Amino acid sequence: MDLTLYDDPSEYYHVLQADGLLTNPDNELLLGVLQTLIDDPTMLQTTPYLATIRDQDTMALAALMTPPWPIVIAAASPTPTAFSLLATNLK
């Protein structure tokens, strides 16, 4: 499992788009928040948390958090190991 953090919302968008996560209607909240970050990067006073977790070449999940709001997770192929890795990174 590999966790990747992103600083650039546009780059993060393209990664999720390439993996097909943004076409799933279940991920509309993540897409909406991400689009807002791209359109108005000054809306936040803190750095957003943008992460993906891959199991080899397969996207396991994507996570986005814009404090003080809670984390939003798009799970493509979730596993307990992926969620454990995410939780460890968030500590």
PDB file of C-alpha atoms in Angstrom:
ATOM      1  CA  MET A   1       0.000   0.000   0.000  1.00  0.00           C
ATOM      2  CA  ASP A   2       1.253   3.444  -0.915  1.00  0.00           C
ATOM      3  CA  LEU A   3      -0.111   6.699   0.481  1.00  0.00           C
ATOM      4  CA  THR A   4       0.492   9.816  -1.601  1.00  0.00           C
ATOM      5  CA  LEU A   5      -0.170  13.354  -0.365  1.00  0.00           C
ATOM      6  CA  TYR A   6      -0.897  16.201  -2.780  1.00  0.00           C
ATOM      7  CA  ASP A   7      -0.350  19.939  -2.391  1.00  0.00           C
ATOM      8  CA  ASP A   8      -2.071  20.970  -5.600  1.00  0.00           C
ATOM      9  CA  PRO A   9      -5.847  20.462  -5.855  1.00  0.00           C
ATOM     10  CA  SER A  10      -5.654  20.490  -9.677  1.00  0.00           C
ATOM     11  CA  GLU A  11      -3.095  17.686  -9.713  1.00  0.00           C
ATOM     12  CA  TYR A  12      -5.211  15.737  -7.215  1.00  0.00           C
ATOM     13  CA  TYR A  13      -8.270  16.249  -9.424  1.00  0.00           C
ATOM     14  CA  HIS A  14      -6.444  14.842 -12.455  1.00  0.00           C
ATOM     15  CA  VAL A  15      -5.259  11.787 -10.504  1.00  0.00           C
ATOM     16  CA  LEU A  16      -8.792  11.024  -9.311  1.00  0.00           C
ATOM     17  CA  GLN A  17     -10.216  11.666 -12.764  1.00  0.00           C
ATOM     18  CA  ALA A  18      -7.712   9.287 -14.372  1.00  0.00           C
ATOM     19  CA  ASP A  19      -8.768   6.577 -11.921  1.00  0.00           C
ATOM     20  CA  GLY A  20     -12.463   7.128 -12.620  1.00  0.00           C
ATOM     21  CA  LEU A  21     -13.364   8.127  -9.052  1.00  0.00           C
ATOM     22  CA  LEU A  22     -14.967  11.386 -10.109  1.00  0.00           C
ATOM     23  CA  THR A  23     -17.557   9.726 -12.349  1.00  0.00           C
ATOM     24  CA  ASN A  24     -19.142   7.810  -9.464  1.00  0.00           C
ATOM     25  CA  PRO A  25     -22.215   9.685  -8.147  1.00  0.00           C
ATOM     26  CA  ASP A  26     -21.314   8.576  -4.609  1.00  0.00           C
ATOM     27  CA  ASN A  27     -18.296  10.887  -4.781  1.00  0.00           C
ATOM     28  CA  GLU A  28     -20.127  14.120  -5.644  1.00  0.00           C
ATOM     29  CA  LEU A  29     -19.339  15.739  -2.282  1.00  0.00           C
ATOM     30  CA  LEU A  30     -15.615  15.140  -2.753  1.00  0.00           C
ATOM     31  CA  LEU A  31     -15.848  16.442  -6.325  1.00  0.00           C
ATOM     32  CA  GLY A  32     -17.727  19.573  -5.234  1.00  0.00           C
ATOM     33  CA  VAL A  33     -15.283  20.443  -2.473  1.00  0.00           C
ATOM     34  CA  LEU A  34     -12.331  19.762  -4.745  1.00  0.00           C
ATOM     35  CA  GLN A  35     -13.765  21.930  -7.517  1.00  0.00           C
ATOM     36  CA  THR A  36     -14.252  24.754  -5.010  1.00  0.00           C
ATOM     37  CA  LEU A  37     -10.598  24.444  -3.936  1.00  0.00           C
ATOM     38  CA  ILE A  38      -9.524  24.682  -7.563  1.00  0.00           C
ATOM     39  CA  ASP A  39     -11.806  27.640  -8.346  1.00  0.00           C
ATOM     40  CA  ASP A  40     -10.991  29.613  -5.177  1.00  0.00           C
ATOM     41  CA  PRO A  41      -7.760  28.489  -3.523  1.00  0.00           C
ATOM     42  CA  THR A  42      -7.970  31.381  -1.031  1.00  0.00           C
ATOM     43  CA  MET A  43     -11.200  30.089   0.551  1.00  0.00           C
ATOM     44  CA  LEU A  44      -9.269  28.126   3.179  1.00  0.00           C
ATOM     45  CA  GLN A  45      -6.978  29.469   5.831  1.00  0.00           C
ATOM     46  CA  THR A  46      -5.429  26.036   6.288  1.00  0.00           C
ATOM     47  CA  THR A  47      -3.858  23.582   3.877  1.00  0.00           C
ATOM     48  CA  PRO A  48      -6.303  20.910   2.712  1.00  0.00           C
ATOM     49  CA  TYR A  49      -5.486  17.258   3.252  1.00  0.00           C
ATOM     50  CA  LEU A  50      -5.455  15.539  -0.151  1.00  0.00           C
ATOM     51  CA  ALA A  51      -4.416  11.898  -0.216  1.00  0.00           C
ATOM     52  CA  THR A  52      -4.699   8.728  -2.235  1.00  0.00           C
ATOM     53  CA  ILE A  53      -3.916   5.186  -1.198  1.00  0.00           C
ATOM     54  CA  ARG A  54      -3.011   2.622  -3.817  1.00  0.00           C
ATOM     55  CA  ASP A  55      -2.559  -1.103  -3.584  1.00  0.00           C
ATOM     56  CA  GLN A  56      -0.032  -1.637  -6.368  1.00  0.00           C
ATOM     57  CA  ASP A  57      -1.751  -0.118  -9.436  1.00  0.00           C
ATOM     58  CA  THR A  58      -5.260  -0.108  -7.959  1.00  0.00           C
ATOM     59  CA  MET A  59      -6.710   2.938  -6.247  1.00  0.00           C
ATOM     60  CA  ALA A  60      -7.990   1.827  -2.841  1.00  0.00           C
ATOM     61  CA  LEU A  61      -9.294   5.178  -1.648  1.00  0.00           C
ATOM     62  CA  ALA A  62      -8.986   8.931  -1.854  1.00  0.00           C
ATOM     63  CA  ALA A  63      -9.370  11.280   1.079  1.00  0.00           C
ATOM     64  CA  LEU A  64      -9.938  15.019   1.270  1.00  0.00           C
ATOM     65  CA  MET A  65     -10.198  17.148   4.407  1.00  0.00           C
ATOM     66  CA  THR A  66     -10.630  20.891   4.668  1.00  0.00           C
ATOM     67  CA  PRO A  67     -10.421  21.760   8.381  1.00  0.00           C
ATOM     68  CA  PRO A  68     -12.538  22.399  10.346  1.00  0.00           C
ATOM     69  CA  TRP A  69     -14.775  20.139   8.234  1.00  0.00           C
ATOM     70  CA  PRO A  70     -14.541  16.357   8.550  1.00  0.00           C
ATOM     71  CA  ILE A  71     -12.769  14.089   6.126  1.00  0.00           C
ATOM     72  CA  VAL A  72     -14.476  12.963   2.908  1.00  0.00           C
ATOM     73  CA  ILE A  73     -13.480   9.549   1.585  1.00  0.00           C
ATOM     74  CA  ALA A  74     -14.017   8.101  -1.866  1.00  0.00           C
ATOM     75  CA  ALA A  75     -13.514   4.365  -1.612  1.00  0.00           C
ATOM     76  CA  ALA A  76     -12.775   2.596  -4.859  1.00  0.00           C
ATOM     77  CA  SER A  77     -11.472  -0.734  -3.553  1.00  0.00           C
ATOM     78  CA  PRO A  78     -11.315  -0.206   0.203  1.00  0.00           C
ATOM     79  CA  THR A  79      -9.507  -2.598   2.488  1.00  0.00           C
ATOM     80  CA  PRO A  80      -8.949  -2.527   6.247  1.00  0.00           C
ATOM     81  CA  THR A  81      -5.252  -1.987   5.527  1.00  0.00           C
ATOM     82  CA  ALA A  82      -6.000   1.122   3.438  1.00  0.00           C
ATOM     83  CA  PHE A  83      -8.174   2.622   6.181  1.00  0.00           C
ATOM     84  CA  SER A  84      -5.522   1.781   8.799  1.00  0.00           C
ATOM     85  CA  LEU A  85      -2.843   3.515   6.722  1.00  0.00           C
ATOM     86  CA  LEU A  86      -5.078   6.567   6.331  1.00  0.00           C
ATOM     87  CA  ALA A  87      -5.826   6.698  10.074  1.00  0.00           C
ATOM     88  CA  THR A  88      -2.138   6.404  10.923  1.00  0.00           C
ATOM     89  CA  ASN A  89      -1.257   9.246   8.547  1.00  0.00           C
ATOM     90  CA  LEU A  90      -3.949  11.497   9.984  1.00  0.00           C
ATOM     91  CA  LYS A  91      -2.644  11.194  13.556  1.00  0.00           C
TER      92      LYS A  91
END
